[in-house]
mmCIF file with all atom_site columns, C-alpha atoms in Angstrom:
data_model
loop_
_atom_site.group_PDB
_atom_site.id
_atom_site.type_symbol
_atom_site.label_atom_id
_atom_site.label_alt_id
_atom_site.label_comp_id
_atom_site.label_asym_id
_atom_site.label_entity_id
_atom_site.label_seq_id
_atom_site.pdbx_PDB_ins_code
_atom_site.Cartn_x
_atom_site.Cartn_y
_atom_site.Cartn_z
_atom_site.occupancy
_atom_site.B_iso_or_equiv
_atom_site.pdbx_formal_charge
_atom_site.auth_seq_id
_atom_site.auth_comp_id
_atom_site.auth_asym_id
_atom_site.auth_atom_id
_atom_site.pdbx_PDB_model_num
ATOM 1   C CA . MET A 1 1   ? -79.200  164.388 -51.836 1.00 0.00 ? 1   MET A CA 1
ATOM 2   C CA . ALA A 1 2   ? -78.294  167.593 -53.648 1.00 0.00 ? 2   ALA A CA 1
ATOM 3   C CA . PHE A 1 3   ? -80.234  170.701 -52.644 1.00 0.00 ? 3   PHE A CA 1
ATOM 4   C CA . LYS A 1 4   ? -81.801  172.899 -55.318 1.00 0.00 ? 4   LYS A CA 1
ATOM 5   C CA . ASN A 1 5   ? -81.708  176.646 -54.953 1.00 0.00 ? 5   ASN A CA 1
ATOM 6   C CA . ASN A 1 6   ? -85.216  178.007 -54.621 1.00 0.00 ? 6   ASN A CA 1
ATOM 7   C CA . SER A 1 7   ? -85.811  181.517 -53.338 1.00 0.00 ? 7   SER A CA 1
ATOM 8   C CA . THR A 1 8   ? -89.251  180.562 -52.021 1.00 0.00 ? 8   THR A CA 1
ATOM 9   C CA . ARG A 1 9   ? -87.795  177.911 -49.757 1.00 0.00 ? 9   ARG A CA 1
ATOM 10  C CA . GLU A 1 10  ? -85.349  177.799 -46.918 1.00 0.00 ? 10  GLU A CA 1
ATOM 11  C CA . PRO A 1 11  ? -81.902  179.033 -48.048 1.00 0.00 ? 11  PRO A CA 1
ATOM 12  C CA . ILE A 1 12  ? -79.517  176.302 -49.081 1.00 0.00 ? 12  ILE A CA 1
ATOM 13  C CA . ALA A 1 13  ? -77.181  176.930 -46.149 1.00 0.00 ? 13  ALA A CA 1
ATOM 14  C CA . GLY A 1 14  ? -80.132  176.524 -43.792 1.00 0.00 ? 14  GLY A CA 1
ATOM 15  C CA . LYS A 1 15  ? -81.070  173.241 -45.420 1.00 0.00 ? 15  LYS A CA 1
ATOM 16  C CA . ALA A 1 16  ? -77.557  171.901 -44.959 1.00 0.00 ? 16  ALA A CA 1
ATOM 17  C CA . TYR A 1 17  ? -77.638  172.936 -41.310 1.00 0.00 ? 17  TYR A CA 1
ATOM 18  C CA . ALA A 1 18  ? -81.074  171.373 -40.751 1.00 0.00 ? 18  ALA A CA 1
ATOM 19  C CA . SER A 1 19  ? -80.088  168.118 -42.448 1.00 0.00 ? 19  SER A CA 1
ATOM 20  C CA . ILE A 1 20  ? -76.863  167.685 -40.470 1.00 0.00 ? 20  ILE A CA 1
ATOM 21  C CA . LYS A 1 21  ? -78.582  168.652 -37.225 1.00 0.00 ? 21  LYS A CA 1
ATOM 22  C CA . ARG A 1 22  ? -81.378  166.145 -37.797 1.00 0.00 ? 22  ARG A CA 1
ATOM 23  C CA . ARG A 1 23  ? -78.837  163.360 -38.337 1.00 0.00 ? 23  ARG A CA 1
ATOM 24  C CA . ILE A 1 24  ? -77.024  164.306 -35.140 1.00 0.00 ? 24  ILE A CA 1
ATOM 25  C CA . LEU A 1 25  ? -80.219  164.394 -33.080 1.00 0.00 ? 25  LEU A CA 1
ATOM 26  C CA . ASP A 1 26  ? -81.500  161.045 -34.353 1.00 0.00 ? 26  ASP A CA 1
ATOM 27  C CA . LEU A 1 27  ? -78.033  159.498 -33.904 1.00 0.00 ? 27  LEU A CA 1
ATOM 28  C CA . THR A 1 28  ? -77.599  158.729 -37.602 1.00 0.00 ? 28  THR A CA 1
ATOM 29  C CA . LEU A 1 29  ? -74.417  160.698 -37.026 1.00 0.00 ? 29  LEU A CA 1
ATOM 30  C CA . ALA A 1 30  ? -73.272  159.191 -33.763 1.00 0.00 ? 30  ALA A CA 1
ATOM 31  C CA . PRO A 1 31  ? -71.355  161.015 -31.045 1.00 0.00 ? 31  PRO A CA 1
ATOM 32  C CA . GLY A 1 32  ? -67.665  161.036 -31.883 1.00 0.00 ? 32  GLY A CA 1
ATOM 33  C CA . GLU A 1 33  ? -68.018  160.643 -35.644 1.00 0.00 ? 33  GLU A CA 1
ATOM 34  C CA . THR A 1 34  ? -65.892  162.800 -37.892 1.00 0.00 ? 34  THR A CA 1
ATOM 35  C CA . LEU A 1 35  ? -67.760  165.324 -40.019 1.00 0.00 ? 35  LEU A CA 1
ATOM 36  C CA . SER A 1 36  ? -66.157  165.766 -43.424 1.00 0.00 ? 36  SER A CA 1
ATOM 37  C CA . GLU A 1 37  ? -66.804  169.226 -44.827 1.00 0.00 ? 37  GLU A CA 1
ATOM 38  C CA . GLN A 1 38  ? -65.770  168.091 -48.293 1.00 0.00 ? 38  GLN A CA 1
ATOM 39  C CA . ARG A 1 39  ? -67.880  164.951 -48.283 1.00 0.00 ? 39  ARG A CA 1
ATOM 40  C CA . LEU A 1 40  ? -71.015  166.661 -46.995 1.00 0.00 ? 40  LEU A CA 1
ATOM 41  C CA . ALA A 1 41  ? -70.604  169.480 -49.511 1.00 0.00 ? 41  ALA A CA 1
ATOM 42  C CA . ALA A 1 42  ? -70.412  166.905 -52.303 1.00 0.00 ? 42  ALA A CA 1
ATOM 43  C CA . GLU A 1 43  ? -73.431  165.026 -50.944 1.00 0.00 ? 43  GLU A CA 1
ATOM 44  C CA . PHE A 1 44  ? -75.538  168.193 -50.790 1.00 0.00 ? 44  PHE A CA 1
ATOM 45  C CA . GLY A 1 45  ? -74.255  169.529 -54.110 1.00 0.00 ? 45  GLY A CA 1
ATOM 46  C CA . LEU A 1 46  ? -72.916  172.654 -52.420 1.00 0.00 ? 46  LEU A CA 1
ATOM 47  C CA . SER A 1 47  ? -69.698  174.552 -52.064 1.00 0.00 ? 47  SER A CA 1
ATOM 48  C CA . ARG A 1 48  ? -67.922  174.032 -48.759 1.00 0.00 ? 48  ARG A CA 1
ATOM 49  C CA . THR A 1 49  ? -68.910  177.476 -47.449 1.00 0.00 ? 49  THR A CA 1
ATOM 50  C CA . PRO A 1 50  ? -72.527  176.673 -46.433 1.00 0.00 ? 50  PRO A CA 1
ATOM 51  C CA . VAL A 1 51  ? -71.381  173.429 -44.824 1.00 0.00 ? 51  VAL A CA 1
ATOM 52  C CA . ARG A 1 52  ? -68.725  175.340 -42.892 1.00 0.00 ? 52  ARG A CA 1
ATOM 53  C CA . GLU A 1 53  ? -71.423  177.811 -41.793 1.00 0.00 ? 53  GLU A CA 1
ATOM 54  C CA . ALA A 1 54  ? -73.610  174.904 -40.680 1.00 0.00 ? 54  ALA A CA 1
ATOM 55  C CA . PHE A 1 55  ? -70.739  173.494 -38.613 1.00 0.00 ? 55  PHE A CA 1
ATOM 56  C CA . LYS A 1 56  ? -70.324  176.858 -36.901 1.00 0.00 ? 56  LYS A CA 1
ATOM 57  C CA . ARG A 1 57  ? -74.007  177.023 -35.959 1.00 0.00 ? 57  ARG A CA 1
ATOM 58  C CA . LEU A 1 58  ? -73.929  173.460 -34.671 1.00 0.00 ? 58  LEU A CA 1
ATOM 59  C CA . GLU A 1 59  ? -70.774  174.192 -32.686 1.00 0.00 ? 59  GLU A CA 1
ATOM 60  C CA . ASN A 1 60  ? -72.557  177.126 -31.043 1.00 0.00 ? 60  ASN A CA 1
ATOM 61  C CA . GLU A 1 61  ? -75.378  174.762 -30.068 1.00 0.00 ? 61  GLU A CA 1
ATOM 62  C CA . GLY A 1 62  ? -72.966  172.271 -28.523 1.00 0.00 ? 62  GLY A CA 1
ATOM 63  C CA . LEU A 1 63  ? -73.655  169.587 -31.121 1.00 0.00 ? 63  LEU A CA 1
ATOM 64  C CA . VAL A 1 64  ? -70.319  169.752 -32.923 1.00 0.00 ? 64  VAL A CA 1
ATOM 65  C CA . ASP A 1 65  ? -66.747  169.997 -31.637 1.00 0.00 ? 65  ASP A CA 1
ATOM 66  C CA . VAL A 1 66  ? -64.116  171.697 -33.784 1.00 0.00 ? 66  VAL A CA 1
ATOM 67  C CA . VAL A 1 67  ? -60.675  170.493 -32.692 1.00 0.00 ? 67  VAL A CA 1
ATOM 68  C CA . PRO A 1 68  ? -57.721  172.445 -34.160 1.00 0.00 ? 68  PRO A CA 1
ATOM 69  C CA . GLN A 1 69  ? -55.381  170.341 -36.275 1.00 0.00 ? 69  GLN A CA 1
ATOM 70  C CA . GLN A 1 70  ? -57.692  167.332 -35.908 1.00 0.00 ? 70  GLN A CA 1
ATOM 71  C CA . GLY A 1 71  ? -61.064  168.031 -37.450 1.00 0.00 ? 71  GLY A CA 1
ATOM 72  C CA . THR A 1 72  ? -64.752  168.489 -36.779 1.00 0.00 ? 72  THR A CA 1
ATOM 73  C CA . PHE A 1 73  ? -66.623  165.874 -34.779 1.00 0.00 ? 73  PHE A CA 1
ATOM 74  C CA . VAL A 1 74  ? -70.122  165.191 -33.556 1.00 0.00 ? 74  VAL A CA 1
ATOM 75  C CA . SER A 1 75  ? -70.072  166.173 -29.896 1.00 0.00 ? 75  SER A CA 1
ATOM 76  C CA . PRO A 1 76  ? -70.385  163.437 -27.286 1.00 0.00 ? 76  PRO A CA 1
ATOM 77  C CA . ILE A 1 77  ? -73.548  163.363 -25.211 1.00 0.00 ? 77  ILE A CA 1
ATOM 78  C CA . ARG A 1 78  ? -72.619  165.465 -22.195 1.00 0.00 ? 78  ARG A CA 1
ATOM 79  C CA . ARG A 1 79  ? -74.336  164.757 -18.919 1.00 0.00 ? 79  ARG A CA 1
ATOM 80  C CA . GLU A 1 80  ? -74.540  168.370 -17.757 1.00 0.00 ? 80  GLU A CA 1
ATOM 81  C CA . LEU A 1 81  ? -76.230  169.503 -20.974 1.00 0.00 ? 81  LEU A CA 1
ATOM 82  C CA . VAL A 1 82  ? -78.751  166.669 -20.807 1.00 0.00 ? 82  VAL A CA 1
ATOM 83  C CA . MET A 1 83  ? -79.568  167.458 -17.183 1.00 0.00 ? 83  MET A CA 1
ATOM 84  C CA . ASP A 1 84  ? -79.909  171.176 -17.882 1.00 0.00 ? 84  ASP A CA 1
ATOM 85  C CA . ALA A 1 85  ? -82.197  170.465 -20.831 1.00 0.00 ? 85  ALA A CA 1
ATOM 86  C CA . GLN A 1 86  ? -84.319  168.109 -18.751 1.00 0.00 ? 86  GLN A CA 1
ATOM 87  C CA . PHE A 1 87  ? -84.640  170.670 -15.954 1.00 0.00 ? 87  PHE A CA 1
ATOM 88  C CA . ALA A 1 88  ? -85.731  173.432 -18.318 1.00 0.00 ? 88  ALA A CA 1
ATOM 89  C CA . ARG A 1 89  ? -88.090  171.199 -20.263 1.00 0.00 ? 89  ARG A CA 1
ATOM 90  C CA . ALA A 1 90  ? -89.730  169.773 -17.151 1.00 0.00 ? 90  ALA A CA 1
ATOM 91  C CA . SER A 1 91  ? -90.238  173.258 -15.720 1.00 0.00 ? 91  SER A CA 1
ATOM 92  C CA . LEU A 1 92  ? -92.083  174.405 -18.828 1.00 0.00 ? 92  LEU A CA 1
ATOM 93  C CA . GLU A 1 93  ? -94.022  171.232 -19.570 1.00 0.00 ? 93  GLU A CA 1
ATOM 94  C CA . CYS A 1 94  ? -95.236  170.768 -16.013 1.00 0.00 ? 94  CYS A CA 1
ATOM 95  C CA . ALA A 1 95  ? -96.698  174.272 -16.214 1.00 0.00 ? 95  ALA A CA 1
ATOM 96  C CA . LEU A 1 96  ? -98.209  173.513 -19.612 1.00 0.00 ? 96  LEU A CA 1
ATOM 97  C CA . VAL A 1 97  ? -99.847  170.272 -18.528 1.00 0.00 ? 97  VAL A CA 1
ATOM 98  C CA . ARG A 1 98  ? -101.444 172.022 -15.554 1.00 0.00 ? 98  ARG A CA 1
ATOM 99  C CA . LEU A 1 99  ? -103.013 174.520 -17.944 1.00 0.00 ? 99  LEU A CA 1
ATOM 100 C CA . ALA A 1 100 ? -103.999 171.776 -20.376 1.00 0.00 ? 100 ALA A CA 1
ATOM 101 C CA . SER A 1 101 ? -105.878 169.907 -17.646 1.00 0.00 ? 101 SER A CA 1
ATOM 102 C CA . GLN A 1 102 ? -107.884 173.069 -16.969 1.00 0.00 ? 102 GLN A CA 1
ATOM 103 C CA . LYS A 1 103 ? -108.538 174.111 -20.571 1.00 0.00 ? 103 LYS A CA 1
ATOM 104 C CA . ARG A 1 104 ? -109.012 170.767 -22.352 1.00 0.00 ? 104 ARG A CA 1
ATOM 105 C CA . THR A 1 105 ? -112.166 170.011 -24.309 1.00 0.00 ? 105 THR A CA 1
ATOM 106 C CA . GLU A 1 106 ? -113.730 166.657 -25.109 1.00 0.00 ? 106 GLU A CA 1
ATOM 107 C CA . HIS A 1 107 ? -112.361 166.974 -28.630 1.00 0.00 ? 107 HIS A CA 1
ATOM 108 C CA . ASP A 1 108 ? -108.861 167.540 -27.249 1.00 0.00 ? 108 ASP A CA 1
ATOM 109 C CA . ILE A 1 109 ? -109.094 164.344 -25.219 1.00 0.00 ? 109 ILE A CA 1
ATOM 110 C CA . VAL A 1 110 ? -110.279 162.378 -28.248 1.00 0.00 ? 110 VAL A CA 1
ATOM 111 C CA . LEU A 1 111 ? -107.279 163.555 -30.258 1.00 0.00 ? 111 LEU A CA 1
ATOM 112 C CA . LEU A 1 112 ? -104.838 162.755 -27.449 1.00 0.00 ? 112 LEU A CA 1
ATOM 113 C CA . LEU A 1 113 ? -106.268 159.268 -27.053 1.00 0.00 ? 113 LEU A CA 1
ATOM 114 C CA . GLU A 1 114 ? -106.053 158.684 -30.800 1.00 0.00 ? 114 GLU A CA 1
ATOM 115 C CA . ASN A 1 115 ? -102.389 159.633 -30.617 1.00 0.00 ? 115 ASN A CA 1
ATOM 116 C CA . LEU A 1 116 ? -101.833 157.224 -27.717 1.00 0.00 ? 116 LEU A CA 1
ATOM 117 C CA . GLU A 1 117 ? -103.545 154.409 -29.615 1.00 0.00 ? 117 GLU A CA 1
ATOM 118 C CA . ALA A 1 118 ? -101.279 155.104 -32.589 1.00 0.00 ? 118 ALA A CA 1
ATOM 119 C CA . GLN A 1 119 ? -98.258  154.959 -30.268 1.00 0.00 ? 119 GLN A CA 1
ATOM 120 C CA . GLU A 1 120 ? -99.363  151.561 -29.015 1.00 0.00 ? 120 GLU A CA 1
ATOM 121 C CA . ARG A 1 121 ? -99.791  150.246 -32.557 1.00 0.00 ? 121 ARG A CA 1
ATOM 122 C CA . VAL A 1 122 ? -96.381  151.331 -33.814 1.00 0.00 ? 122 VAL A CA 1
ATOM 123 C CA . ALA A 1 123 ? -94.701  150.190 -30.591 1.00 0.00 ? 123 ALA A CA 1
ATOM 124 C CA . ALA A 1 124 ? -96.204  146.729 -31.068 1.00 0.00 ? 124 ALA A CA 1
ATOM 125 C CA . ARG A 1 125 ? -94.475  146.413 -34.421 1.00 0.00 ? 125 ARG A CA 1
ATOM 126 C CA . GLY A 1 126 ? -91.197  147.906 -33.199 1.00 0.00 ? 126 GLY A CA 1
ATOM 127 C CA . ASP A 1 127 ? -91.391  151.093 -35.241 1.00 0.00 ? 127 ASP A CA 1
ATOM 128 C CA . PHE A 1 128 ? -89.505  153.290 -32.791 1.00 0.00 ? 128 PHE A CA 1
ATOM 129 C CA . ASP A 1 129 ? -88.883  156.149 -35.217 1.00 0.00 ? 129 ASP A CA 1
ATOM 130 C CA . THR A 1 130 ? -92.619  156.652 -35.673 1.00 0.00 ? 130 THR A CA 1
ATOM 131 C CA . LEU A 1 131 ? -93.147  156.204 -31.947 1.00 0.00 ? 131 LEU A CA 1
ATOM 132 C CA . PHE A 1 132 ? -90.657  159.003 -31.274 1.00 0.00 ? 132 PHE A CA 1
ATOM 133 C CA . ARG A 1 133 ? -92.511  161.259 -33.722 1.00 0.00 ? 133 ARG A CA 1
ATOM 134 C CA . LEU A 1 134 ? -95.895  160.492 -32.144 1.00 0.00 ? 134 LEU A CA 1
ATOM 135 C CA . ASP A 1 135 ? -94.415  161.136 -28.702 1.00 0.00 ? 135 ASP A CA 1
ATOM 136 C CA . GLU A 1 136 ? -93.294  164.570 -29.895 1.00 0.00 ? 136 GLU A CA 1
ATOM 137 C CA . GLU A 1 137 ? -96.724  165.260 -31.385 1.00 0.00 ? 137 GLU A CA 1
ATOM 138 C CA . MET A 1 138 ? -98.420  164.389 -28.098 1.00 0.00 ? 138 MET A CA 1
ATOM 139 C CA . HIS A 1 139 ? -96.269  166.826 -26.141 1.00 0.00 ? 139 HIS A CA 1
ATOM 140 C CA . GLU A 1 140 ? -96.786  169.519 -28.766 1.00 0.00 ? 140 GLU A CA 1
ATOM 141 C CA . ALA A 1 141 ? -100.547 168.929 -28.608 1.00 0.00 ? 141 ALA A CA 1
ATOM 142 C CA . ILE A 1 142 ? -100.502 169.440 -24.839 1.00 0.00 ? 142 ILE A CA 1
ATOM 143 C CA . ALA A 1 143 ? -98.911  172.858 -25.379 1.00 0.00 ? 143 ALA A CA 1
ATOM 144 C CA . ALA A 1 144 ? -101.637 173.695 -27.886 1.00 0.00 ? 144 ALA A CA 1
ATOM 145 C CA . ILE A 1 145 ? -104.378 172.521 -25.504 1.00 0.00 ? 145 ILE A CA 1
ATOM 146 C CA . ALA A 1 146 ? -102.843 174.748 -22.836 1.00 0.00 ? 146 ALA A CA 1
ATOM 147 C CA . ARG A 1 147 ? -103.319 177.617 -25.321 1.00 0.00 ? 147 ARG A CA 1
ATOM 148 C CA . ARG A 1 148 ? -99.568  178.198 -25.313 1.00 0.00 ? 148 ARG A CA 1
ATOM 149 C CA . PRO A 1 149 ? -98.518  176.656 -28.663 1.00 0.00 ? 149 PRO A CA 1
ATOM 150 C CA . ASN A 1 150 ? -95.514  178.941 -29.092 1.00 0.00 ? 150 ASN A CA 1
ATOM 151 C CA . ILE A 1 151 ? -93.941  177.536 -25.941 1.00 0.00 ? 151 ILE A CA 1
ATOM 152 C CA . TRP A 1 152 ? -93.353  174.280 -27.810 1.00 0.00 ? 152 TRP A CA 1
ATOM 153 C CA . SER A 1 153 ? -90.922  176.066 -30.120 1.00 0.00 ? 153 SER A CA 1
ATOM 154 C CA . LEU A 1 154 ? -88.945  177.168 -27.081 1.00 0.00 ? 154 LEU A CA 1
ATOM 155 C CA . ILE A 1 155 ? -88.994  173.643 -25.672 1.00 0.00 ? 155 ILE A CA 1
ATOM 156 C CA . SER A 1 156 ? -87.841  172.214 -29.003 1.00 0.00 ? 156 SER A CA 1
ATOM 157 C CA . ASP A 1 157 ? -84.774  174.451 -28.921 1.00 0.00 ? 157 ASP A CA 1
ATOM 158 C CA . ILE A 1 158 ? -84.067  173.754 -25.257 1.00 0.00 ? 158 ILE A CA 1
ATOM 159 C CA . LYS A 1 159 ? -84.282  169.978 -25.443 1.00 0.00 ? 159 LYS A CA 1
ATOM 160 C CA . ILE A 1 160 ? -81.865  169.181 -28.267 1.00 0.00 ? 160 ILE A CA 1
ATOM 161 C CA . HIS A 1 161 ? -79.289  167.566 -25.975 1.00 0.00 ? 161 HIS A CA 1
ATOM 162 C CA . MET A 1 162 ? -82.009  165.662 -24.164 1.00 0.00 ? 162 MET A CA 1
ATOM 163 C CA . ASP A 1 163 ? -83.295  164.375 -27.516 1.00 0.00 ? 163 ASP A CA 1
ATOM 164 C CA . ARG A 1 164 ? -80.076  162.545 -28.336 1.00 0.00 ? 164 ARG A CA 1
ATOM 165 C CA . ALA A 1 165 ? -80.121  160.817 -24.968 1.00 0.00 ? 165 ALA A CA 1
ATOM 166 C CA . ARG A 1 166 ? -83.858  160.121 -25.300 1.00 0.00 ? 166 ARG A CA 1
ATOM 167 C CA . LYS A 1 167 ? -83.185  158.163 -28.468 1.00 0.00 ? 167 LYS A CA 1
ATOM 168 C CA . LEU A 1 168 ? -81.335  155.668 -26.287 1.00 0.00 ? 168 LEU A CA 1
ATOM 169 C CA . THR A 1 169 ? -84.464  155.142 -24.164 1.00 0.00 ? 169 THR A CA 1
ATOM 170 C CA . LEU A 1 170 ? -86.491  153.777 -27.053 1.00 0.00 ? 170 LEU A CA 1
ATOM 171 C CA . ARG A 1 171 ? -85.564  150.176 -26.325 1.00 0.00 ? 171 ARG A CA 1
ATOM 172 C CA . PRO A 1 172 ? -88.116  147.370 -26.278 1.00 0.00 ? 172 PRO A CA 1
ATOM 173 C CA . ASP A 1 173 ? -87.854  146.911 -22.504 1.00 0.00 ? 173 ASP A CA 1
ATOM 174 C CA . HIS A 1 174 ? -88.553  150.601 -21.846 1.00 0.00 ? 174 HIS A CA 1
ATOM 175 C CA . ILE A 1 175 ? -91.522  151.056 -24.173 1.00 0.00 ? 175 ILE A CA 1
ATOM 176 C CA . PRO A 1 176 ? -94.190  149.683 -21.770 1.00 0.00 ? 176 PRO A CA 1
ATOM 177 C CA . THR A 1 177 ? -93.085  152.214 -19.138 1.00 0.00 ? 177 THR A CA 1
ATOM 178 C CA . LEU A 1 178 ? -93.166  155.024 -21.687 1.00 0.00 ? 178 LEU A CA 1
ATOM 179 C CA . LEU A 1 179 ? -96.694  154.159 -22.802 1.00 0.00 ? 179 LEU A CA 1
ATOM 180 C CA . LYS A 1 180 ? -97.902  153.729 -19.234 1.00 0.00 ? 180 LYS A CA 1
ATOM 181 C CA . GLN A 1 181 ? -96.591  157.185 -18.362 1.00 0.00 ? 181 GLN A CA 1
ATOM 182 C CA . HIS A 1 182 ? -98.251  158.709 -21.411 1.00 0.00 ? 182 HIS A CA 1
ATOM 183 C CA . LYS A 1 183 ? -101.568 157.137 -20.448 1.00 0.00 ? 183 LYS A CA 1
ATOM 184 C CA . ALA A 1 184 ? -101.249 158.468 -16.895 1.00 0.00 ? 184 ALA A CA 1
ATOM 185 C CA . ILE A 1 185 ? -100.637 161.981 -18.231 1.00 0.00 ? 185 ILE A CA 1
ATOM 186 C CA . LEU A 1 186 ? -103.653 161.818 -20.532 1.00 0.00 ? 186 LEU A CA 1
ATOM 187 C CA . ASP A 1 187 ? -105.847 160.367 -17.788 1.00 0.00 ? 187 ASP A CA 1
ATOM 188 C CA . ALA A 1 188 ? -104.934 163.278 -15.512 1.00 0.00 ? 188 ALA A CA 1
ATOM 189 C CA . ILE A 1 189 ? -105.642 165.823 -18.240 1.00 0.00 ? 189 ILE A CA 1
ATOM 190 C CA . GLY A 1 190 ? -108.954 164.161 -18.998 1.00 0.00 ? 190 GLY A CA 1
ATOM 191 C CA . ALA A 1 191 ? -109.890 164.170 -15.318 1.00 0.00 ? 191 ALA A CA 1
ATOM 192 C CA . GLY A 1 192 ? -109.147 167.876 -15.094 1.00 0.00 ? 192 GLY A CA 1
ATOM 193 C CA . ASP A 1 193 ? -106.681 167.266 -12.269 1.00 0.00 ? 193 ASP A CA 1
ATOM 194 C CA . PRO A 1 194 ? -103.786 169.753 -12.606 1.00 0.00 ? 194 PRO A CA 1
ATOM 195 C CA . ASP A 1 195 ? -101.857 168.430 -9.592  1.00 0.00 ? 195 ASP A CA 1
ATOM 196 C CA . ARG A 1 196 ? -101.907 164.864 -10.883 1.00 0.00 ? 196 ARG A CA 1
ATOM 197 C CA . ALA A 1 197 ? -101.154 166.032 -14.410 1.00 0.00 ? 197 ALA A CA 1
ATOM 198 C CA . GLU A 1 198 ? -98.080  167.893 -13.191 1.00 0.00 ? 198 GLU A CA 1
ATOM 199 C CA . ALA A 1 199 ? -96.898  164.958 -11.075 1.00 0.00 ? 199 ALA A CA 1
ATOM 200 C CA . THR A 1 200 ? -97.259  162.454 -13.909 1.00 0.00 ? 200 THR A CA 1
ATOM 201 C CA . MET A 1 201 ? -95.507  164.746 -16.394 1.00 0.00 ? 201 MET A CA 1
ATOM 202 C CA . ASN A 1 202 ? -92.650  165.314 -13.967 1.00 0.00 ? 202 ASN A CA 1
ATOM 203 C CA . GLU A 1 203 ? -92.287  161.564 -13.439 1.00 0.00 ? 203 GLU A CA 1
ATOM 204 C CA . HIS A 1 204 ? -92.286  161.016 -17.191 1.00 0.00 ? 204 HIS A CA 1
ATOM 205 C CA . LEU A 1 205 ? -89.637  163.637 -17.908 1.00 0.00 ? 205 LEU A CA 1
ATOM 206 C CA . SER A 1 206 ? -87.489  162.431 -14.995 1.00 0.00 ? 206 SER A CA 1
ATOM 207 C CA . PHE A 1 207 ? -87.110  158.982 -16.554 1.00 0.00 ? 207 PHE A CA 1
ATOM 208 C CA . ILE A 1 208 ? -84.055  160.008 -18.540 1.00 0.00 ? 208 ILE A CA 1
ATOM 209 C CA . VAL A 1 209 ? -82.330  161.410 -15.440 1.00 0.00 ? 209 VAL A CA 1
ATOM 210 C CA . GLU A 1 210 ? -83.006  158.324 -13.365 1.00 0.00 ? 210 GLU A CA 1
ATOM 211 C CA . HIS A 1 211 ? -81.758  155.970 -16.083 1.00 0.00 ? 211 HIS A CA 1
ATOM 212 C CA . PHE A 1 212 ? -78.988  158.067 -17.607 1.00 0.00 ? 212 PHE A CA 1
ATOM 213 C CA . ASP A 1 213 ? -76.133  155.945 -16.282 1.00 0.00 ? 213 ASP A CA 1
ATOM 214 C CA . GLU A 1 214 ? -77.873  152.827 -17.545 1.00 0.00 ? 214 GLU A CA 1
ATOM 215 C CA . PHE A 1 215 ? -78.215  154.302 -21.037 1.00 0.00 ? 215 PHE A CA 1
ATOM 216 C CA . ILE A 1 216 ? -74.596  155.391 -21.131 1.00 0.00 ? 216 ILE A CA 1
ATOM 217 C CA . ALA A 1 217 ? -73.353  152.042 -19.829 1.00 0.00 ? 217 ALA A CA 1
ATOM 218 C CA . ALA A 1 218 ? -75.063  150.437 -22.806 1.00 0.00 ? 218 ALA A CA 1
ATOM 219 C CA . ASN A 1 219 ? -73.525  152.996 -25.207 1.00 0.00 ? 219 ASN A CA 1
ATOM 220 C CA . PRO A 1 220 ? -70.160  153.982 -23.680 1.00 0.00 ? 220 PRO A CA 1
ATOM 221 C CA . THR A 1 221 ? -68.655  155.314 -26.906 1.00 0.00 ? 221 THR A CA 1
ATOM 222 C CA . PHE A 1 222 ? -71.348  157.984 -27.094 1.00 0.00 ? 222 PHE A CA 1
ATOM 223 C CA . VAL A 1 223 ? -69.776  159.863 -24.196 1.00 0.00 ? 223 VAL A CA 1
ATOM 224 C CA . ARG A 1 224 ? -66.144  159.374 -25.089 1.00 0.00 ? 224 ARG A CA 1
ATOM 225 C CA . GLU A 1 225 ? -64.171  162.563 -25.571 1.00 0.00 ? 225 GLU A CA 1
ATOM 226 C CA . VAL A 1 226 ? -61.634  160.767 -27.761 1.00 0.00 ? 226 VAL A CA 1
ATOM 227 C CA . VAL A 1 227 ? -63.019  160.570 -31.265 1.00 0.00 ? 227 VAL A CA 1
ATOM 228 C CA . LYS A 1 228 ? -62.084  158.535 -34.304 1.00 0.00 ? 228 LYS A CA 1
ATOM 229 C CA . SER A 1 229 ? -62.748  159.247 -37.958 1.00 0.00 ? 229 SER A CA 1
ATOM 230 C CA . ILE A 1 230 ? -65.177  156.998 -39.793 1.00 0.00 ? 230 ILE A CA 1
ATOM 231 C CA . PHE A 1 231 ? -64.062  158.194 -43.231 1.00 0.00 ? 231 PHE A CA 1
#
């Protein structure tokens, strides 16, 4: 997947960073995996410098660990970072959903319900990647309905550590709960009930906190500090 240099597009170094980050967040690069500067540079068709710069940015975000004399590794999922991200996200989104319930239009509700129906369809066929994307789109739409679309960009930056843990929640036995919570949120918005909208959003975003130990028990290597190269 070599990157072509194009001055009208994102700089090559930024593309390398975005590609590696996306793989870390969707667990394609699992916690604890070794990141090979040389191999990634060859894959992207780059020198090692932009990959090294990408590693530095990711280290600053807490997604990569650079261990002297050992190498560079995908950071484990750290409880405190997940909990901090959840706290910040819930604080913002509960405020947003209150506003959305007061500002929503009939057209807004139609679009939200169409999104929910799409979630139900892809969940039925086990397409969890698309379900995750639709989930994100629903939350982003709520920010737009609240007339605070720029807040979603802040939330997206805040929730990166929560996102990795959230990927573990998309298991078949958890999907009915997820969809039920989404429906409750949309029902509250549609009813114009800010208190209920806030309560349902808070319950939804608390799911990861309440089940964190369960998720980690099912994926113990994702929180191990001892890492092992896969190359």
